[in-house]
Each structure stands twice: as structure tokens, then as C-alpha cells.
Amino acid sequence: MALEIGRIGIWTGVFDARPMSEVVEGARRIEELGFETLWVPETVGRDPFVVVTRLLAATTTLRLATGIANIYARDRRCRRSRSRCPKRPGRFLLGLGSHTTTWWRVRKHAYTKPLAYMREYLTEMDEAMFSPSPRPRSLSG
């Protein structure tokens, strides 16, 4: 299923440095101005899935995309990336990828053969067992 993202969108890393209330207000303003998609990066700040989930709840038509969620930062076998995707049909695009600046230089993650790693990542993500958690049990017994 293809997601229409519009002709002009916004990508910003500024949100990492702002309080979440300002991020929400900024997304609402971007929506008011008529932009169709807001791309949320994963650099050194907030988890992009948390930001996207909050912004989807705070807006009505704005599409949100991870631009990008880094494949070196999450375990592909547990399907964390897929299971954490916000459930807003037609309004969320999962962008996966990698880049050396942040992940190798800043976080010291290994960065070798990114295309081969991405292929392995997607294959293992598709093959991984996924089962939503059952209702939490009471801690009292």
C-alpha cells in the first residue's frame, strides 16, 4: 500500500532541542500551513517513534514519517521497529536507513556494508516471530 506524502513536506531536527509541548504546537502549525508530511529524524535526541506517535495524536491530517529510523539502533529480530509503528492508516510512513555521521562517529556503532546490512535487517524483520503482549498480569499475584 503506497502512502501519498504530497509534493512538499518538512524535515527538521530542531524538535530534539525543544520541549514536547512546543514540538506538538509546531506540528499543528505545520499542518495549518498546509504542509502534508512532517519527517522526524533519529539523530541524538528523542526516539522518533515516540515523537511521531505524539504528533499523530495531536494532529488530524498531517502525515508523519521517520526520516530515518536507524537500522543500527534497533534489534531487527524482535520486530521492534514494526511493532512500535503508530497505528494510523494513511498517515504514517516508516523510513529506515543509516548514515555514518551519527551512528559511527557519535554513537560508535559499527558501520559496514550498509546495503547488505539493510537486506539482512529487512529479511530478519519479516521472518521474526511477532506476538502482541497479552494483558498484563497483576503484580500482586
mmCIF file of N, CA and C in Angstrom:
data_model
loop_
_atom_site.group_PDB
_atom_site.id
_atom_site.type_symbol
_atom_site.label_atom_id
_atom_site.label_comp_id
_atom_site.label_asym_id
_atom_site.label_seq_id
_atom_site.Cartn_x
_atom_site.Cartn_y
_atom_site.Cartn_z
ATOM 1 N N MET A 1 0.845 -1.173 0.000
ATOM 2 C CA MET A 1 0.000 0.000 0.000
ATOM 3 C C MET A 1 0.893 1.240 0.000
ATOM 4 N N ALA A 2 0.727 2.062 -0.995
ATOM 5 C CA ALA A 2 1.510 3.295 -1.107
ATOM 6 C C ALA A 2 0.869 4.397 -0.272
ATOM 7 N N LEU A 3 1.715 5.222 0.288
ATOM 8 C CA LEU A 3 1.241 6.356 1.071
ATOM 9 C C LEU A 3 1.560 7.623 0.304
ATOM 10 N N GLU A 4 0.544 8.429 0.027
ATOM 11 C CA GLU A 4 0.739 9.710 -0.647
ATOM 12 C C GLU A 4 1.338 10.681 0.355
ATOM 13 N N ILE A 5 2.525 11.180 0.066
ATOM 14 C CA ILE A 5 3.198 12.073 1.015
ATOM 15 C C ILE A 5 3.166 13.536 0.584
ATOM 16 N N GLY A 6 2.589 13.823 -0.571
ATOM 17 C CA GLY A 6 2.491 15.201 -1.023
ATOM 18 C C GLY A 6 3.742 15.667 -1.743
ATOM 19 N N ARG A 7 3.661 16.853 -2.310
ATOM 20 C CA ARG A 7 4.782 17.404 -3.082
ATOM 21 C C ARG A 7 5.816 18.091 -2.212
ATOM 22 N N ILE A 8 5.367 18.734 -1.143
ATOM 23 C CA ILE A 8 6.290 19.466 -0.282
ATOM 24 C C ILE A 8 6.024 19.085 1.169
ATOM 25 N N GLY A 9 7.080 18.691 1.844
ATOM 26 C CA GLY A 9 6.978 18.342 3.253
ATOM 27 C C GLY A 9 8.044 19.087 4.040
ATOM 28 N N ILE A 10 8.091 18.804 5.302
ATOM 29 C CA ILE A 10 9.056 19.434 6.205
ATOM 30 C C ILE A 10 9.903 18.336 6.845
ATOM 31 N N TRP A 11 11.203 18.526 6.860
ATOM 32 C CA TRP A 11 12.124 17.682 7.626
ATOM 33 C C TRP A 11 12.817 18.605 8.601
ATOM 34 N N THR A 12 12.835 18.217 9.864
ATOM 35 C CA THR A 12 13.511 19.073 10.837
ATOM 36 C C THR A 12 14.114 18.257 11.963
ATOM 37 N N GLY A 13 15.291 18.641 12.358
ATOM 38 C CA GLY A 13 15.927 18.076 13.533
ATOM 39 C C GLY A 13 15.807 19.012 14.722
ATOM 40 N N VAL A 14 15.175 20.156 14.538
ATOM 41 C CA VAL A 14 15.042 21.174 15.580
ATOM 42 C C VAL A 14 14.215 20.657 16.751
ATOM 43 N N PHE A 15 13.292 19.760 16.502
ATOM 44 C CA PHE A 15 12.400 19.289 17.555
ATOM 45 C C PHE A 15 13.144 18.632 18.712
ATOM 46 N N ASP A 16 14.283 18.035 18.457
ATOM 47 C CA ASP A 16 15.034 17.377 19.535
ATOM 48 C C ASP A 16 15.417 18.343 20.652
ATOM 49 N N ALA A 17 15.603 19.590 20.320
ATOM 50 C CA ALA A 17 16.065 20.580 21.300
ATOM 51 C C ALA A 17 14.929 21.355 21.970
ATOM 52 N N ARG A 18 13.696 21.042 21.635
ATOM 53 C CA ARG A 18 12.562 21.809 22.150
ATOM 54 C C ARG A 18 11.724 20.949 23.100
ATOM 55 N N PRO A 19 11.018 21.569 24.046
ATOM 56 C CA PRO A 19 10.085 20.821 24.898
ATOM 57 C C PRO A 19 8.977 20.193 24.040
ATOM 58 N N MET A 20 8.461 19.054 24.471
ATOM 59 C CA MET A 20 7.453 18.351 23.668
ATOM 60 C C MET A 20 6.225 19.215 23.409
ATOM 61 N N SER A 21 5.851 20.089 24.329
ATOM 62 C CA SER A 21 4.695 20.967 24.093
ATOM 63 C C SER A 21 4.936 21.866 22.880
ATOM 64 N N GLU A 22 6.164 22.335 22.707
ATOM 65 C CA GLU A 22 6.499 23.159 21.543
ATOM 66 C C GLU A 22 6.555 22.326 20.263
ATOM 67 N N VAL A 23 6.987 21.094 20.378
ATOM 68 C CA VAL A 23 7.021 20.190 19.221
ATOM 69 C C VAL A 23 5.600 19.951 18.719
ATOM 70 N N VAL A 24 4.682 19.674 19.641
ATOM 71 C CA VAL A 24 3.279 19.457 19.291
ATOM 72 C C VAL A 24 2.705 20.710 18.640
ATOM 73 N N GLU A 25 2.948 21.866 19.230
ATOM 74 C CA GLU A 25 2.438 23.117 18.666
ATOM 75 C C GLU A 25 3.055 23.376 17.285
ATOM 76 N N GLY A 26 4.323 23.070 17.122
ATOM 77 C CA GLY A 26 4.980 23.230 15.825
ATOM 78 C C GLY A 26 4.358 22.344 14.757
ATOM 79 N N ALA A 27 4.045 21.125 15.110
ATOM 80 C CA ALA A 27 3.404 20.214 14.154
ATOM 81 C C ALA A 27 2.014 20.705 13.775
ATOM 82 N N ARG A 28 1.289 21.203 14.748
ATOM 83 C CA ARG A 28 -0.049 21.752 14.451
ATOM 84 C C ARG A 28 0.051 22.948 13.509
ATOM 85 N N ARG A 29 1.051 23.769 13.718
ATOM 86 C CA ARG A 29 1.252 24.951 12.848
ATOM 87 C C ARG A 29 1.642 24.504 11.438
ATOM 88 N N ILE A 30 2.507 23.515 11.333
ATOM 89 C CA ILE A 30 2.901 22.965 10.029
ATOM 90 C C ILE A 30 1.670 22.439 9.303
ATOM 91 N N GLU A 31 0.792 21.771 10.022
ATOM 92 C CA GLU A 31 -0.454 21.263 9.444
ATOM 93 C C GLU A 31 -1.344 22.424 8.975
ATOM 94 N N GLU A 32 -1.487 23.461 9.813
ATOM 95 C CA GLU A 32 -2.289 24.645 9.463
ATOM 96 C C GLU A 32 -1.783 25.323 8.196
ATOM 97 N N LEU A 33 -0.461 25.349 8.030
ATOM 98 C CA LEU A 33 0.139 25.998 6.857
ATOM 99 C C LEU A 33 -0.050 25.186 5.577
ATOM 100 N N GLY A 34 -0.562 23.984 5.694
ATOM 101 C CA GLY A 34 -0.875 23.187 4.520
ATOM 102 C C GLY A 34 0.175 22.176 4.095
ATOM 103 N N PHE A 35 1.224 22.034 4.876
ATOM 104 C CA PHE A 35 2.198 21.001 4.548
ATOM 105 C C PHE A 35 1.566 19.640 4.806
ATOM 106 N N GLU A 36 1.895 18.678 3.960
ATOM 107 C CA GLU A 36 1.237 17.384 4.053
ATOM 108 C C GLU A 36 1.986 16.366 4.893
ATOM 109 N N THR A 37 3.316 16.469 4.931
ATOM 110 C CA THR A 37 4.112 15.464 5.636
ATOM 111 C C THR A 37 5.216 16.126 6.445
ATOM 112 N N LEU A 38 5.406 15.614 7.649
ATOM 113 C CA LEU A 38 6.490 16.043 8.517
ATOM 114 C C LEU A 38 7.399 14.841 8.744
ATOM 115 N N TRP A 39 8.667 15.016 8.423
ATOM 116 C CA TRP A 39 9.668 13.952 8.574
ATOM 117 C C TRP A 39 10.409 14.156 9.889
ATOM 118 N N VAL A 40 10.427 13.131 10.718
ATOM 119 C CA VAL A 40 11.061 13.193 12.029
ATOM 120 C C VAL A 40 12.327 12.330 12.006
ATOM 121 N N PRO A 41 13.492 12.945 12.206
ATOM 122 C CA PRO A 41 14.736 12.183 12.147
ATOM 123 C C PRO A 41 15.071 11.497 13.469
ATOM 124 N N GLU A 42 15.993 10.571 13.382
ATOM 125 C CA GLU A 42 16.569 9.980 14.584
ATOM 126 C C GLU A 42 18.039 10.339 14.572
ATOM 127 N N THR A 43 18.409 11.259 15.438
ATOM 128 C CA THR A 43 19.814 11.652 15.487
ATOM 129 C C THR A 43 20.334 11.383 16.884
ATOM 130 N N VAL A 44 20.402 12.387 17.721
ATOM 131 C CA VAL A 44 20.917 12.178 19.069
ATOM 132 C C VAL A 44 19.892 12.545 20.139
ATOM 133 N N GLY A 45 18.677 12.802 19.748
ATOM 134 C CA GLY A 45 17.657 13.232 20.703
ATOM 135 C C GLY A 45 16.616 12.167 20.966
ATOM 136 N N ARG A 46 15.367 12.561 20.847
ATOM 137 C CA ARG A 46 14.238 11.692 21.167
ATOM 138 C C ARG A 46 14.101 10.517 20.206
ATOM 139 N N ASP A 47 13.446 9.482 20.703
ATOM 140 C CA ASP A 47 13.097 8.325 19.871
ATOM 141 C C ASP A 47 12.065 8.804 18.843
ATOM 142 N N PRO A 48 12.304 8.594 17.554
ATOM 143 C CA PRO A 48 11.372 9.110 16.551
ATOM 144 C C PRO A 48 9.986 8.493 16.628
ATOM 145 N N PHE A 49 9.878 7.252 17.123
ATOM 146 C CA PHE A 49 8.572 6.611 17.226
ATOM 147 C C PHE A 49 7.721 7.272 18.310
ATOM 148 N N VAL A 50 8.346 7.713 19.370
ATOM 149 C CA VAL A 50 7.633 8.418 20.429
ATOM 150 C C VAL A 50 7.123 9.760 19.901
ATOM 151 N N VAL A 51 7.990 10.498 19.210
ATOM 152 C CA VAL A 51 7.607 11.799 18.657
ATOM 153 C C VAL A 51 6.475 11.644 17.658
ATOM 154 N N VAL A 52 6.626 10.715 16.725
ATOM 155 C CA VAL A 52 5.607 10.505 15.693
ATOM 156 C C VAL A 52 4.261 10.129 16.320
ATOM 157 N N THR A 53 4.283 9.242 17.299
ATOM 158 C CA THR A 53 3.037 8.829 17.954
ATOM 159 C C THR A 53 2.345 10.025 18.607
ATOM 160 N N ARG A 54 3.102 10.851 19.307
ATOM 161 C CA ARG A 54 2.531 12.049 19.939
ATOM 162 C C ARG A 54 1.953 13.001 18.900
ATOM 163 N N LEU A 55 2.676 13.197 17.790
ATOM 164 C CA LEU A 55 2.221 14.155 16.778
ATOM 165 C C LEU A 55 1.023 13.643 15.998
ATOM 166 N N LEU A 56 0.945 12.350 15.776
ATOM 167 C CA LEU A 56 -0.242 11.795 15.122
ATOM 168 C C LEU A 56 -1.484 12.012 15.977
ATOM 169 N N ALA A 57 -1.321 11.871 17.287
ATOM 170 C CA ALA A 57 -2.451 12.077 18.198
ATOM 171 C C ALA A 57 -2.851 13.553 18.291
ATOM 172 N N ALA A 58 -1.899 14.446 18.049
ATOM 173 C CA ALA A 58 -2.147 15.886 18.209
ATOM 174 C C ALA A 58 -2.604 16.569 16.923
ATOM 175 N N THR A 59 -2.547 15.882 15.808
ATOM 176 C CA THR A 59 -2.935 16.462 14.515
ATOM 177 C C THR A 59 -4.035 15.609 13.891
ATOM 178 N N THR A 60 -4.637 16.119 12.815
ATOM 179 C CA THR A 60 -5.738 15.361 12.200
ATOM 180 C C THR A 60 -5.454 14.897 10.782
ATOM 181 N N THR A 61 -4.682 15.677 10.025
ATOM 182 C CA THR A 61 -4.427 15.310 8.633
ATOM 183 C C THR A 61 -2.946 15.169 8.299
ATOM 184 N N LEU A 62 -2.088 15.721 9.127
ATOM 185 C CA LEU A 62 -0.657 15.707 8.864
ATOM 186 C C LEU A 62 -0.134 14.277 8.835
ATOM 187 N N ARG A 63 0.610 13.960 7.776
ATOM 188 C CA ARG A 63 1.264 12.654 7.709
ATOM 189 C C ARG A 63 2.615 12.775 8.388
ATOM 190 N N LEU A 64 3.029 11.732 9.089
ATOM 191 C CA LEU A 64 4.300 11.714 9.787
ATOM 192 C C LEU A 64 5.146 10.589 9.236
ATOM 193 N N ALA A 65 6.450 10.849 9.142
ATOM 194 C CA ALA A 65 7.375 9.842 8.630
ATOM 195 C C ALA A 65 8.654 9.861 9.450
ATOM 196 N N THR A 66 9.214 8.688 9.670
ATOM 197 C CA THR A 66 10.543 8.655 10.267
ATOM 198 C C THR A 66 11.510 8.898 9.126
ATOM 199 N N GLY A 67 12.394 9.840 9.338
ATOM 200 C CA GLY A 67 13.280 10.222 8.244
ATOM 201 C C GLY A 67 14.723 10.377 8.694
ATOM 202 N N ILE A 68 15.338 9.396 9.197
ATOM 203 C CA ILE A 68 15.068 7.967 9.200
ATOM 204 C C ILE A 68 15.143 7.402 10.618
ATOM 205 N N ALA A 69 14.553 6.214 10.792
ATOM 206 C CA ALA A 69 14.804 5.423 11.991
ATOM 207 C C ALA A 69 16.010 4.554 11.638
ATOM 208 N N ASN A 70 17.023 4.620 12.459
ATOM 209 C CA ASN A 70 18.290 3.989 12.101
ATOM 210 C C ASN A 70 18.305 2.492 12.381
ATOM 211 N N ILE A 71 18.670 1.716 11.374
ATOM 212 C CA ILE A 71 18.678 0.256 11.495
ATOM 213 C C ILE A 71 19.762 -0.249 12.436
ATOM 214 N N TYR A 72 20.776 0.546 12.683
ATOM 215 C CA TYR A 72 21.823 0.117 13.607
ATOM 216 C C TYR A 72 21.416 0.332 15.063
ATOM 217 N N ALA A 73 20.331 1.031 15.300
ATOM 218 C CA ALA A 73 19.923 1.375 16.660
ATOM 219 C C ALA A 73 18.834 0.481 17.221
ATOM 220 N N ARG A 74 18.276 -0.425 16.416
ATOM 221 C CA ARG A 74 17.199 -1.278 16.930
ATOM 222 C C ARG A 74 17.362 -2.711 16.457
ATOM 223 N N ASP A 75 16.912 -3.608 17.293
ATOM 224 C CA ASP A 75 17.032 -5.042 17.035
ATOM 225 C C ASP A 75 15.996 -5.487 16.020
ATOM 226 N N ARG A 76 16.457 -5.945 14.897
ATOM 227 C CA ARG A 76 15.548 -6.369 13.825
ATOM 228 C C ARG A 76 14.852 -7.679 14.148
ATOM 229 N N ARG A 77 15.439 -8.517 14.982
ATOM 230 C CA ARG A 77 14.865 -9.833 15.266
ATOM 231 C C ARG A 77 13.604 -9.756 16.122
ATOM 232 N N CYS A 78 13.525 -8.760 16.963
ATOM 233 C CA CYS A 78 12.348 -8.664 17.835
ATOM 234 C C CYS A 78 11.231 -7.851 17.184
ATOM 235 N N ARG A 79 11.474 -7.414 15.960
ATOM 236 C CA ARG A 79 10.491 -6.620 15.225
ATOM 237 C C ARG A 79 10.111 -5.354 15.956
ATOM 238 N N ARG A 80 11.021 -4.835 16.718
ATOM 239 C CA ARG A 80 10.735 -3.616 17.478
ATOM 240 C C ARG A 80 10.288 -2.499 16.554
ATOM 241 N N SER A 81 10.969 -2.368 15.439
ATOM 242 C CA SER A 81 10.609 -1.296 14.514
ATOM 243 C C SER A 81 9.174 -1.436 14.038
ATOM 244 N N ARG A 82 8.793 -2.645 13.672
ATOM 245 C CA ARG A 82 7.440 -2.852 13.152
ATOM 246 C C ARG A 82 6.402 -2.746 14.249
ATOM 247 N N SER A 83 6.671 -3.346 15.409
ATOM 248 C CA SER A 83 5.673 -3.354 16.469
ATOM 249 C C SER A 83 5.448 -1.976 17.064
ATOM 250 N N ARG A 84 6.430 -1.097 16.952
ATOM 251 C CA ARG A 84 6.291 0.239 17.529
ATOM 252 C C ARG A 84 5.724 1.250 16.548
ATOM 253 N N CYS A 85 5.484 0.853 15.322
ATOM 254 C CA CYS A 85 4.939 1.793 14.347
ATOM 255 C C CYS A 85 3.553 2.249 14.785
ATOM 256 N N PRO A 86 3.311 3.520 14.731
ATOM 257 C CA PRO A 86 1.985 4.028 15.101
ATOM 258 C C PRO A 86 0.898 3.435 14.206
ATOM 259 N N LYS A 87 -0.253 3.200 14.787
ATOM 260 C CA LYS A 87 -1.371 2.595 14.054
ATOM 261 C C LYS A 87 -2.315 3.685 13.551
ATOM 262 N N ARG A 88 -1.899 4.398 12.527
ATOM 263 C CA ARG A 88 -2.723 5.430 11.912
ATOM 264 C C ARG A 88 -2.684 5.200 10.403
ATOM 265 N N PRO A 89 -3.559 4.337 9.890
ATOM 266 C CA PRO A 89 -3.538 4.040 8.455
ATOM 267 C C PRO A 89 -3.594 5.311 7.610
ATOM 268 N N GLY A 90 -2.707 5.373 6.635
ATOM 269 C CA GLY A 90 -2.685 6.504 5.723
ATOM 270 C C GLY A 90 -1.964 7.734 6.231
ATOM 271 N N ARG A 91 -1.421 7.682 7.455
ATOM 272 C CA ARG A 91 -0.763 8.875 8.000
ATOM 273 C C ARG A 91 0.648 8.623 8.500
ATOM 274 N N PHE A 92 1.143 7.405 8.386
ATOM 275 C CA PHE A 92 2.485 7.116 8.885
ATOM 276 C C PHE A 92 3.312 6.356 7.858
ATOM 277 N N LEU A 93 4.546 6.825 7.674
ATOM 278 C CA LEU A 93 5.491 6.167 6.779
ATOM 279 C C LEU A 93 6.739 5.820 7.578
ATOM 280 N N LEU A 94 7.091 4.543 7.562
ATOM 281 C CA LEU A 94 8.307 4.092 8.241
ATOM 282 C C LEU A 94 9.476 4.230 7.285
ATOM 283 N N GLY A 95 10.386 5.120 7.620
ATOM 284 C CA GLY A 95 11.608 5.278 6.845
ATOM 285 C C GLY A 95 12.762 4.677 7.630
ATOM 286 N N LEU A 96 13.399 3.666 7.078
ATOM 287 C CA LEU A 96 14.546 3.013 7.711
ATOM 288 C C LEU A 96 15.798 3.350 6.935
ATOM 289 N N GLY A 97 16.928 3.397 7.603
ATOM 290 C CA GLY A 97 18.173 3.659 6.900
ATOM 291 C C GLY A 97 19.330 3.758 7.863
ATOM 292 N N SER A 98 20.390 4.395 7.393
ATOM 293 C CA SER A 98 21.578 4.579 8.218
ATOM 294 C C SER A 98 22.413 5.707 7.630
ATOM 295 N N HIS A 99 23.284 6.246 8.468
ATOM 296 C CA HIS A 99 24.246 7.228 7.979
ATOM 297 C C HIS A 99 25.428 7.239 8.938
ATOM 298 N N THR A 100 26.594 7.461 8.411
ATOM 299 C CA THR A 100 27.808 7.331 9.218
ATOM 300 C C THR A 100 27.988 8.416 10.255
ATOM 301 N N THR A 101 27.622 9.625 9.956
ATOM 302 C CA THR A 101 27.930 10.735 10.852
ATOM 303 C C THR A 101 27.460 10.483 12.271
ATOM 304 N N THR A 102 26.186 10.168 12.417
ATOM 305 C CA THR A 102 25.649 9.984 13.754
ATOM 306 C C THR A 102 26.022 8.631 14.342
ATOM 307 N N TRP A 103 25.874 7.592 13.589
ATOM 308 C CA TRP A 103 25.970 6.250 14.172
ATOM 309 C C TRP A 103 27.400 5.762 14.340
ATOM 310 N N TRP A 104 28.268 6.116 13.489
ATOM 311 C CA TRP A 104 29.649 5.668 13.635
ATOM 312 C C TRP A 104 30.446 6.660 14.465
ATOM 313 N N ARG A 105 30.352 7.917 14.120
ATOM 314 C CA ARG A 105 31.157 8.935 14.813
ATOM 315 C C ARG A 105 30.632 9.283 16.201
ATOM 316 N N VAL A 106 29.326 9.443 16.337
ATOM 317 C CA VAL A 106 28.762 9.877 17.613
ATOM 318 C C VAL A 106 28.481 8.698 18.542
ATOM 319 N N ARG A 107 27.819 7.678 18.043
ATOM 320 C CA ARG A 107 27.412 6.567 18.898
ATOM 321 C C ARG A 107 28.357 5.371 18.853
ATOM 322 N N LYS A 108 29.332 5.402 17.988
ATOM 323 C CA LYS A 108 30.346 4.348 17.886
ATOM 324 C C LYS A 108 29.782 2.987 17.485
ATOM 325 N N HIS A 109 28.661 2.965 16.757
ATOM 326 C CA HIS A 109 28.126 1.709 16.231
ATOM 327 C C HIS A 109 28.954 1.291 15.029
ATOM 328 N N ALA A 110 29.047 0.007 14.817
ATOM 329 C CA ALA A 110 29.731 -0.492 13.623
ATOM 330 C C ALA A 110 28.950 -0.035 12.390
ATOM 331 N N TYR A 111 29.647 0.316 11.357
ATOM 332 C CA TYR A 111 29.005 0.777 10.128
ATOM 333 C C TYR A 111 29.747 0.156 8.955
ATOM 334 N N THR A 112 29.352 -1.050 8.605
ATOM 335 C CA THR A 112 29.998 -1.741 7.499
ATOM 336 C C THR A 112 28.945 -2.274 6.545
ATOM 337 N N LYS A 113 29.196 -2.161 5.282
ATOM 338 C CA LYS A 113 28.319 -2.689 4.236
ATOM 339 C C LYS A 113 26.841 -2.381 4.494
ATOM 340 N N PRO A 114 26.454 -1.106 4.441
ATOM 341 C CA PRO A 114 25.079 -0.744 4.797
ATOM 342 C C PRO A 114 24.004 -1.386 3.908
ATOM 343 N N LEU A 115 24.250 -1.582 2.630
ATOM 344 C CA LEU A 115 23.240 -2.202 1.774
ATOM 345 C C LEU A 115 23.024 -3.659 2.175
ATOM 346 N N ALA A 116 24.095 -4.390 2.377
ATOM 347 C CA ALA A 116 23.979 -5.790 2.809
ATOM 348 C C ALA A 116 23.301 -5.876 4.176
ATOM 349 N N TYR A 117 23.669 -4.965 5.068
ATOM 350 C CA TYR A 117 23.069 -4.950 6.405
ATOM 351 C C TYR A 117 21.568 -4.675 6.313
ATOM 352 N N MET A 118 21.173 -3.735 5.463
ATOM 353 C CA MET A 118 19.749 -3.416 5.294
ATOM 354 C C MET A 118 18.989 -4.627 4.759
ATOM 355 N N ARG A 119 19.551 -5.316 3.785
ATOM 356 C CA ARG A 119 18.885 -6.508 3.241
ATOM 357 C C ARG A 119 18.692 -7.562 4.327
ATOM 358 N N GLU A 120 19.722 -7.804 5.103
ATOM 359 C CA GLU A 120 19.624 -8.765 6.214
ATOM 360 C C GLU A 120 18.589 -8.299 7.239
ATOM 361 N N TYR A 121 18.624 -7.025 7.537
ATOM 362 C CA TYR A 121 17.710 -6.447 8.518
ATOM 363 C C TYR A 121 16.260 -6.679 8.110
ATOM 364 N N LEU A 122 15.922 -6.343 6.871
ATOM 365 C CA LEU A 122 14.546 -6.480 6.396
ATOM 366 C C LEU A 122 14.113 -7.941 6.341
ATOM 367 N N THR A 123 15.015 -8.813 5.920
ATOM 368 C CA THR A 123 14.697 -10.241 5.872
ATOM 369 C C THR A 123 14.424 -10.769 7.272
ATOM 370 N N GLU A 124 15.301 -10.458 8.212
ATOM 371 C CA GLU A 124 15.115 -10.930 9.579
ATOM 372 C C GLU A 124 13.895 -10.296 10.235
ATOM 373 N N MET A 125 13.609 -9.062 9.913
ATOM 374 C CA MET A 125 12.426 -8.403 10.455
ATOM 375 C C MET A 125 11.164 -9.102 9.967
ATOM 376 N N ASP A 126 11.133 -9.457 8.677
ATOM 377 C CA ASP A 126 9.973 -10.151 8.125
ATOM 378 C C ASP A 126 9.808 -11.560 8.691
ATOM 379 N N GLU A 127 10.920 -12.227 8.971
ATOM 380 C CA GLU A 127 10.876 -13.611 9.437
ATOM 381 C C GLU A 127 10.705 -13.733 10.946
ATOM 382 N N ALA A 128 10.919 -12.667 11.683
ATOM 383 C CA ALA A 128 10.870 -12.728 13.141
ATOM 384 C C ALA A 128 9.448 -12.987 13.632
ATOM 385 N N MET A 129 9.357 -13.761 14.697
ATOM 386 C CA MET A 129 8.073 -14.018 15.310
ATOM 387 C C MET A 129 7.598 -12.736 15.988
ATOM 388 N N PHE A 130 6.325 -12.453 15.843
ATOM 389 C CA PHE A 130 5.757 -11.273 16.490
ATOM 390 C C PHE A 130 4.425 -11.662 17.101
ATOM 391 N N SER A 131 4.269 -11.368 18.347
ATOM 392 C CA SER A 131 3.018 -11.610 19.041
ATOM 393 C C SER A 131 2.804 -10.470 20.017
ATOM 394 N N PRO A 132 1.717 -9.717 19.854
ATOM 395 C CA PRO A 132 1.460 -8.645 20.803
ATOM 396 C C PRO A 132 1.339 -9.227 22.201
ATOM 397 N N SER A 133 1.786 -8.501 23.168
ATOM 398 C CA SER A 133 1.737 -8.988 24.545
ATOM 399 C C SER A 133 0.307 -9.182 25.005
ATOM 400 N N PRO A 134 0.081 -10.262 25.786
ATOM 401 C CA PRO A 134 -1.260 -10.429 26.374
ATOM 402 C C PRO A 134 -1.476 -9.369 27.440
ATOM 403 N N ARG A 135 -2.662 -9.329 27.992
ATOM 404 C CA ARG A 135 -2.945 -8.372 29.059
ATOM 405 C C ARG A 135 -1.938 -8.537 30.190
ATOM 406 N N PRO A 136 -1.482 -7.437 30.735
ATOM 407 C CA PRO A 136 -0.530 -7.550 31.849
ATOM 408 C C PRO A 136 -1.200 -8.185 33.060
ATOM 409 N N ARG A 137 -0.439 -9.033 33.745
ATOM 410 C CA ARG A 137 -0.943 -9.665 34.966
ATOM 411 C C ARG A 137 -0.750 -8.721 36.141
ATOM 412 N N SER A 138 -1.557 -8.919 37.128
ATOM 413 C CA SER A 138 -1.436 -8.153 38.352
ATOM 414 C C SER A 138 -0.126 -8.514 39.046
ATOM 415 N N LEU A 139 0.572 -7.541 39.569
ATOM 416 C CA LEU A 139 1.813 -7.797 40.274
ATOM 417 C C LEU A 139 1.555 -8.414 41.655
ATOM 418 N N SER A 140 0.317 -8.364 42.123
ATOM 419 C CA SER A 140 0.013 -8.892 43.450
ATOM 420 C C SER A 140 -0.244 -10.407 43.423
ATOM 421 N N GLY A 141 -0.210 -11.012 42.259
ATOM 422 C CA GLY A 141 -0.343 -12.462 42.222
ATOM 423 C C GLY A 141 -1.414 -12.855 41.329
#
